[in-house]
Amino acid sequence: MLRNLQIKQKFTVLLLFVLLVGISISGLALSFVLRQNAQLEVENTALILMETMSSIRNYTSTQINPELQEQLVTNFLPQSVPAYSAREVFENLRSKGEYKDFFYKEATLNPTNLRDKADTFEAKIVERFKDQGKTELSGFRSLPGGDIFYIARPLAVTEESCLVCHSTVDVAPKSMIQRYGTAHGFGWKLNEIIGAQIISVPADRVIQKANKSSVVIIGIVSIIFVTVIVLVNVFLNRQVILPLKRITRVAEEVSTGHMEVDFDQVSNDEIGNLARAFKRMKLSLEMAMKRLKNSGGTNRNTAE
């Protein structure tokens, strides 16, 4: 099939093939790199949010809770619980458009408020923190509503003030026991990992962000490459195709005896060399024809 194509068409087919192969390979590579970058960006945002929640927990535990100790005996205030404060602040933060897709949970093995109860998957994360000594875990999780990307850090009892409510039932505020009962949230120990801070975001956010960037970059690369193909064709047409057509036309006229035409040398490249070679061939042909003509005249005179 290529034999029946002109040089310009062959170059166009070759460049289009290179374009398709290049876009396919670069598309796969870009998809992987951009997905990793998008995941890293989400991780960084999640870690900033997690550090913020940890600061809120610490503030509540060290400054708010001690001021309310006397009042907590008769009237338990959820706002004095670090986990509650962090969760409420995060929900307020989610009202902002930038963070609406993020979710925060302090998944606890034995929480006072069952809202914070770790499910089976989250409990395994907590156990990994306890058994393997890891300080951070991240990955994807499949849920009925779709996959999510999560990042988790261990949640440990670092303040003795936490044990006032969570060590044993007899020392816990009676108002808290009246609110939550005595079945959950006790037996904690200082420096024990009792749960995990988990921030999650729909996996589609990571994938769509990467895909959007891939489409933009591949689009730009495609436009650049198509422009290169057009410019190469223009250059090929002006510097190769047209000069070859002129040489071919002159050669055809010379072959029919029109010796007044000449091969013009318009460049010093291979095409110019070809024109010079044809020009020398034409001169040689003219000289040969003159010798033949003179030889023919001499033979006639001798015969007479």
Tab-separated table of C-alpha atoms in Angstrom:
chain	number	residue	atom	x	y	z
A	1	MET	CA	0.000	0.000	0.000
A	2	LEU	CA	2.842	2.394	0.838
A	3	ARG	CA	4.275	1.897	-2.627
A	4	ASN	CA	1.250	3.622	-4.114
A	5	LEU	CA	1.568	6.654	-1.847
A	6	GLN	CA	3.494	9.795	-2.583
A	7	ILE	CA	6.389	10.911	-0.346
A	8	LYS	CA	4.242	13.563	1.365
A	9	GLN	CA	1.545	11.013	2.124
A	10	LYS	CA	4.095	8.506	3.431
A	11	PHE	CA	5.541	11.116	5.813
A	12	THR	CA	2.033	12.049	6.985
A	13	VAL	CA	1.153	8.395	7.667
A	14	LEU	CA	4.433	7.914	9.545
A	15	LEU	CA	3.937	11.021	11.665
A	16	LEU	CA	0.319	10.079	12.433
A	17	PHE	CA	1.496	6.630	13.522
A	18	VAL	CA	4.122	8.213	15.768
A	19	LEU	CA	1.425	10.556	17.127
A	20	LEU	CA	-0.938	7.697	18.001
A	21	VAL	CA	1.800	5.582	19.599
A	22	GLY	CA	3.205	8.592	21.458
A	23	ILE	CA	-0.185	9.662	22.793
A	24	SER	CA	-1.005	6.086	23.872
A	25	ILE	CA	2.259	5.611	25.756
A	26	SER	CA	2.365	9.129	27.189
A	27	GLY	CA	-1.319	8.875	28.101
A	28	LEU	CA	-0.718	5.801	30.235
A	29	ALA	CA	2.362	7.335	31.827
A	30	LEU	CA	0.625	10.659	32.437
A	31	SER	CA	-2.419	8.936	33.883
A	32	PHE	CA	-0.258	7.116	36.424
A	33	VAL	CA	1.858	10.160	37.334
A	34	LEU	CA	-1.092	12.552	37.565
A	35	ARG	CA	-3.083	10.085	39.650
A	36	GLN	CA	-0.144	9.804	42.037
A	37	ASN	CA	0.122	13.604	42.172
A	38	ALA	CA	-3.619	13.990	42.724
A	39	GLN	CA	-3.482	11.396	45.494
A	40	LEU	CA	-0.518	13.189	47.067
A	41	GLU	CA	-2.370	16.495	46.924
A	42	VAL	CA	-5.415	14.972	48.632
A	43	GLU	CA	-3.122	13.379	51.231
A	44	ASN	CA	-1.481	16.708	51.997
A	45	THR	CA	-4.858	18.397	52.403
A	46	ALA	CA	-6.083	15.559	54.618
A	47	LEU	CA	-2.971	15.732	56.793
A	48	ILE	CA	-3.406	19.475	57.282
A	49	LEU	CA	-7.011	18.886	58.313
A	50	MET	CA	-5.948	16.095	60.645
A	51	GLU	CA	-3.322	18.280	62.302
A	52	THR	CA	-5.998	20.939	62.745
A	53	MET	CA	-8.338	18.432	64.390
A	54	SER	CA	-5.528	17.265	66.685
A	55	SER	CA	-4.915	20.867	67.741
A	56	ILE	CA	-8.608	21.286	68.515
A	57	ARG	CA	-8.579	18.095	70.544
A	58	ASN	CA	-5.556	19.250	72.499
A	59	TYR	CA	-7.071	22.684	73.113
A	60	THR	CA	-10.329	21.148	74.345
A	61	SER	CA	-8.538	18.655	76.548
A	62	THR	CA	-6.060	21.069	78.164
A	63	GLN	CA	-7.978	24.331	78.327
A	64	ILE	CA	-11.712	23.753	78.008
A	65	ASN	CA	-12.205	20.525	79.908
A	66	PRO	CA	-10.385	21.605	83.119
A	67	GLU	CA	-12.501	24.757	83.332
A	68	LEU	CA	-15.709	22.735	83.241
A	69	GLN	CA	-14.819	19.962	85.685
A	70	GLU	CA	-17.085	21.193	88.484
A	71	GLN	CA	-19.998	21.744	86.135
A	72	LEU	CA	-19.574	18.306	84.541
A	73	VAL	CA	-20.449	16.630	87.840
A	74	THR	CA	-24.066	17.748	87.542
A	75	ASN	CA	-24.374	18.647	83.878
A	76	PHE	CA	-22.414	16.785	81.239
A	77	LEU	CA	-21.448	18.928	78.235
A	78	PRO	CA	-20.485	17.096	75.021
A	79	GLN	CA	-18.539	20.217	74.004
A	80	SER	CA	-15.975	19.314	76.686
A	81	VAL	CA	-15.107	16.072	74.876
A	82	PRO	CA	-12.138	16.501	72.488
A	83	ALA	CA	-13.600	14.081	69.939
A	84	TYR	CA	-16.908	15.938	69.917
A	85	SER	CA	-15.215	19.319	69.454
A	86	ALA	CA	-13.068	18.051	66.597
A	87	ARG	CA	-16.032	16.438	64.851
A	88	GLU	CA	-18.209	19.541	65.139
A	89	VAL	CA	-15.477	21.871	63.910
A	90	PHE	CA	-14.834	19.583	60.966
A	91	GLU	CA	-18.525	19.534	60.047
A	92	ASN	CA	-18.507	23.332	60.069
A	93	LEU	CA	-15.424	23.241	57.854
A	94	ARG	CA	-17.183	20.913	55.412
A	95	SER	CA	-19.761	23.611	54.776
A	96	LYS	CA	-17.015	25.333	52.796
A	97	GLY	CA	-17.042	24.246	49.176
A	98	GLU	CA	-13.378	23.259	49.112
A	99	TYR	CA	-13.766	20.609	51.841
A	100	LYS	CA	-17.310	19.375	51.263
A	101	ASP	CA	-16.109	15.996	49.959
A	102	PHE	CA	-13.908	15.270	52.994
A	103	PHE	CA	-15.151	13.211	55.932
A	104	TYR	CA	-13.669	12.903	59.417
A	105	LYS	CA	-14.121	10.163	61.979
A	106	GLU	CA	-12.367	9.188	65.174
A	107	ALA	CA	-12.930	5.474	64.772
A	108	THR	CA	-12.661	4.094	68.323
A	109	LEU	CA	-12.724	0.475	69.457
A	110	ASN	CA	-14.553	1.241	72.700
A	111	PRO	CA	-16.117	4.725	72.451
A	112	THR	CA	-18.498	6.413	74.835
A	113	ASN	CA	-20.550	7.751	71.942
A	114	LEU	CA	-21.436	4.908	69.573
A	115	ARG	CA	-21.301	7.400	66.711
A	116	ASP	CA	-17.533	6.949	66.914
A	117	LYS	CA	-17.634	3.122	66.957
A	118	ALA	CA	-15.106	1.635	64.528
A	119	ASP	CA	-16.516	-0.737	61.920
A	120	THR	CA	-14.715	-3.943	60.939
A	121	PHE	CA	-12.441	-2.263	58.398
A	122	GLU	CA	-11.574	0.607	60.739
A	123	ALA	CA	-10.954	-1.798	63.615
A	124	LYS	CA	-8.353	-3.598	61.485
A	125	ILE	CA	-6.604	-0.270	60.892
A	126	VAL	CA	-6.508	0.360	64.649
A	127	GLU	CA	-5.128	-3.130	65.267
A	128	ARG	CA	-2.384	-2.528	62.691
A	129	PHE	CA	-1.407	0.632	64.545
A	130	LYS	CA	-1.258	-1.310	67.799
A	131	ASP	CA	0.515	-4.412	66.476
A	132	GLN	CA	2.835	-3.018	63.808
A	133	GLY	CA	3.675	0.340	65.337
A	134	LYS	CA	2.749	2.222	62.170
A	135	THR	CA	2.160	5.970	62.428
A	136	GLU	CA	0.187	6.460	59.235
A	137	LEU	CA	-1.846	4.385	56.785
A	138	SER	CA	-3.568	5.304	53.537
A	139	GLY	CA	-5.286	3.544	50.664
A	140	PHE	CA	-8.581	2.876	48.930
A	141	ARG	CA	-11.637	1.247	50.438
A	142	SER	CA	-14.688	-0.148	48.655
A	143	LEU	CA	-18.094	0.818	50.014
A	144	PRO	CA	-21.616	0.227	48.657
A	145	GLY	CA	-21.796	3.896	47.702
A	146	GLY	CA	-18.465	3.792	45.865
A	147	ASP	CA	-14.754	3.614	46.566
A	148	ILE	CA	-13.130	6.078	48.943
A	149	PHE	CA	-9.553	7.142	49.554
A	150	TYR	CA	-8.596	7.336	53.229
A	151	ILE	CA	-5.667	8.395	55.350
A	152	ALA	CA	-5.422	7.392	59.019
A	153	ARG	CA	-3.265	8.075	62.046
A	154	PRO	CA	-3.351	6.361	65.466
A	155	LEU	CA	-5.365	7.953	68.230
A	156	ALA	CA	-3.807	7.446	71.651
A	157	VAL	CA	-4.656	8.563	75.193
A	158	THR	CA	-1.967	11.198	75.747
A	159	GLU	CA	-3.609	13.306	78.465
A	160	GLU	CA	-4.456	12.094	81.960
A	161	SER	CA	-7.530	14.321	81.881
A	162	CYS	CA	-9.044	11.828	79.417
A	163	LEU	CA	-8.929	9.108	82.091
A	164	VAL	CA	-11.277	11.091	84.334
A	165	CYS	CA	-14.111	10.067	82.028
A	166	HIS	CA	-12.746	6.850	80.550
A	167	SER	CA	-10.791	4.897	83.193
A	168	THR	CA	-13.449	3.369	85.428
A	169	VAL	CA	-17.141	3.904	85.971
A	170	ASP	CA	-16.749	4.965	89.631
A	171	VAL	CA	-14.606	8.036	88.782
A	172	ALA	CA	-16.513	9.115	85.677
A	173	PRO	CA	-18.865	12.130	85.927
A	174	LYS	CA	-22.337	10.946	86.904
A	175	SER	CA	-23.904	13.275	84.371
A	176	MET	CA	-21.916	11.533	81.605
A	177	ILE	CA	-23.016	8.097	82.843
A	178	GLN	CA	-26.624	9.250	82.827
A	179	ARG	CA	-26.216	10.367	79.222
A	180	TYR	CA	-24.242	7.434	77.760
A	181	GLY	CA	-24.549	4.615	80.296
A	182	THR	CA	-21.823	2.337	81.621
A	183	ALA	CA	-21.532	-0.191	78.799
A	184	HIS	CA	-18.995	1.654	76.641
A	185	GLY	CA	-16.045	4.005	76.855
A	186	PHE	CA	-14.236	2.704	79.953
A	187	GLY	CA	-11.032	0.845	80.637
A	188	TRP	CA	-8.776	3.214	78.708
A	189	LYS	CA	-5.139	3.484	79.759
A	190	LEU	CA	-2.593	6.251	79.375
A	191	ASN	CA	-0.639	6.091	76.064
A	192	GLU	CA	-2.863	3.293	74.817
A	193	ILE	CA	-3.995	3.405	71.176
A	194	ILE	CA	-7.755	3.360	71.432
A	195	GLY	CA	-8.704	4.328	67.871
A	196	ALA	CA	-7.702	6.078	64.663
A	197	GLN	CA	-8.233	9.494	63.184
A	198	ILE	CA	-9.504	8.850	59.673
A	199	ILE	CA	-10.105	11.401	56.947
A	200	SER	CA	-11.654	10.070	53.744
A	201	VAL	CA	-12.682	11.449	50.385
A	202	PRO	CA	-14.504	9.799	47.446
A	203	ALA	CA	-12.012	8.071	45.140
A	204	ASP	CA	-13.728	9.757	42.191
A	205	ARG	CA	-12.314	13.062	43.373
A	206	VAL	CA	-8.771	11.702	43.027
A	207	ILE	CA	-9.453	9.925	39.720
A	208	GLN	CA	-11.427	12.770	38.124
A	209	LYS	CA	-8.790	15.301	39.086
A	210	ALA	CA	-6.106	13.147	37.471
A	211	ASN	CA	-8.227	12.443	34.377
A	212	LYS	CA	-9.003	16.127	33.924
A	213	SER	CA	-5.313	16.994	34.032
A	214	SER	CA	-4.522	14.106	31.652
A	215	VAL	CA	-7.073	15.307	29.104
A	216	VAL	CA	-5.722	18.854	29.223
A	217	ILE	CA	-2.079	17.781	28.853
A	218	ILE	CA	-2.790	15.200	26.134
A	219	GLY	CA	-4.892	17.804	24.317
A	220	ILE	CA	-2.010	20.279	24.399
A	221	VAL	CA	0.473	17.616	23.247
A	222	SER	CA	-1.885	16.572	20.432
A	223	ILE	CA	-2.294	20.160	19.245
A	224	ILE	CA	1.472	20.663	19.289
A	225	PHE	CA	2.069	17.417	17.415
A	226	VAL	CA	-0.620	18.158	14.789
A	227	THR	CA	0.955	21.582	14.304
A	228	VAL	CA	4.333	19.870	13.839
A	229	ILE	CA	2.795	17.527	11.244
A	230	VAL	CA	1.362	20.491	9.340
A	231	LEU	CA	4.674	22.390	9.477
A	232	VAL	CA	6.638	19.283	8.400
A	233	ASN	CA	4.263	18.829	5.444
A	234	VAL	CA	4.609	22.489	4.468
A	235	PHE	CA	8.405	22.270	4.720
A	236	LEU	CA	8.462	18.942	2.851
A	237	ASN	CA	6.244	20.362	0.125
A	238	ARG	CA	8.364	23.506	-0.383
A	239	GLN	CA	11.827	22.018	0.066
A	240	VAL	CA	11.437	18.536	-1.437
A	241	ILE	CA	8.197	17.869	-3.319
A	242	LEU	CA	8.045	21.038	-5.471
A	243	PRO	CA	11.767	20.961	-6.398
A	244	LEU	CA	11.455	17.271	-7.342
A	245	LYS	CA	8.407	18.058	-9.457
A	246	ARG	CA	10.326	20.813	-11.246
A	247	ILE	CA	13.286	18.482	-11.894
A	248	THR	CA	10.909	15.786	-13.161
A	249	ARG	CA	9.139	18.203	-15.513
A	250	VAL	CA	12.430	19.522	-16.937
A	251	ALA	CA	13.774	15.973	-17.327
A	252	GLU	CA	10.646	15.004	-19.273
A	253	GLU	CA	11.037	18.011	-21.601
A	254	VAL	CA	14.722	17.248	-22.148
A	255	SER	CA	13.821	13.634	-22.947
A	256	THR	CA	11.557	14.892	-25.750
A	257	GLY	CA	14.292	17.049	-27.246
A	258	HIS	CA	13.590	20.429	-25.677
A	259	MET	CA	17.180	21.284	-24.816
A	260	GLU	CA	16.464	24.961	-24.171
A	261	VAL	CA	15.088	24.244	-20.691
A	262	ASP	CA	17.500	24.013	-17.776
A	263	PHE	CA	17.670	22.464	-14.329
A	264	ASP	CA	17.642	25.273	-11.739
A	265	GLN	CA	19.716	24.732	-8.602
A	266	VAL	CA	17.713	26.371	-5.789
A	267	SER	CA	19.579	24.895	-2.814
A	268	ASN	CA	22.822	23.255	-1.757
A	269	ASP	CA	21.256	20.168	-0.211
A	270	GLU	CA	20.588	16.756	-1.748
A	271	ILE	CA	17.908	18.209	-4.037
A	272	GLY	CA	20.415	20.804	-5.265
A	273	ASN	CA	22.954	18.053	-5.871
A	274	LEU	CA	20.352	16.150	-7.856
A	275	ALA	CA	19.652	19.249	-9.982
A	276	ARG	CA	23.394	19.677	-10.654
A	277	ALA	CA	23.685	16.019	-11.638
A	278	PHE	CA	20.803	16.366	-14.088
A	279	LYS	CA	22.344	19.576	-15.421
A	280	ARG	CA	25.655	17.790	-16.067
A	281	MET	CA	23.756	14.947	-17.671
A	282	LYS	CA	21.994	17.417	-19.956
A	283	LEU	CA	25.308	19.026	-20.939
A	284	SER	CA	26.777	15.598	-21.598
A	285	LEU	CA	23.737	14.745	-23.701
A	286	GLU	CA	24.073	17.975	-25.699
A	287	MET	CA	27.772	17.319	-26.304
A	288	ALA	CA	27.043	13.756	-27.375
A	289	MET	CA	24.328	14.937	-29.759
A	290	LYS	CA	26.715	17.530	-31.279
A	291	ARG	CA	29.402	14.889	-31.765
A	292	LEU	CA	26.878	12.616	-33.411
A	293	LYS	CA	25.725	15.459	-35.621
A	294	ASN	CA	29.285	16.407	-36.582
A	295	SER	CA	30.166	12.776	-37.125
A	296	GLY	CA	27.168	12.393	-39.395
A	297	GLY	CA	28.175	15.452	-41.461
A	298	THR	CA	31.758	14.237	-41.821
A	299	ASN	CA	30.585	10.830	-43.031
A	300	ARG	CA	28.386	12.431	-45.686
A	301	ASN	CA	31.256	14.593	-47.005
A	302	THR	CA	33.575	11.591	-47.192
A	303	ALA	CA	30.964	9.622	-49.093
A	304	GLU	CA	30.611	12.385	-51.669
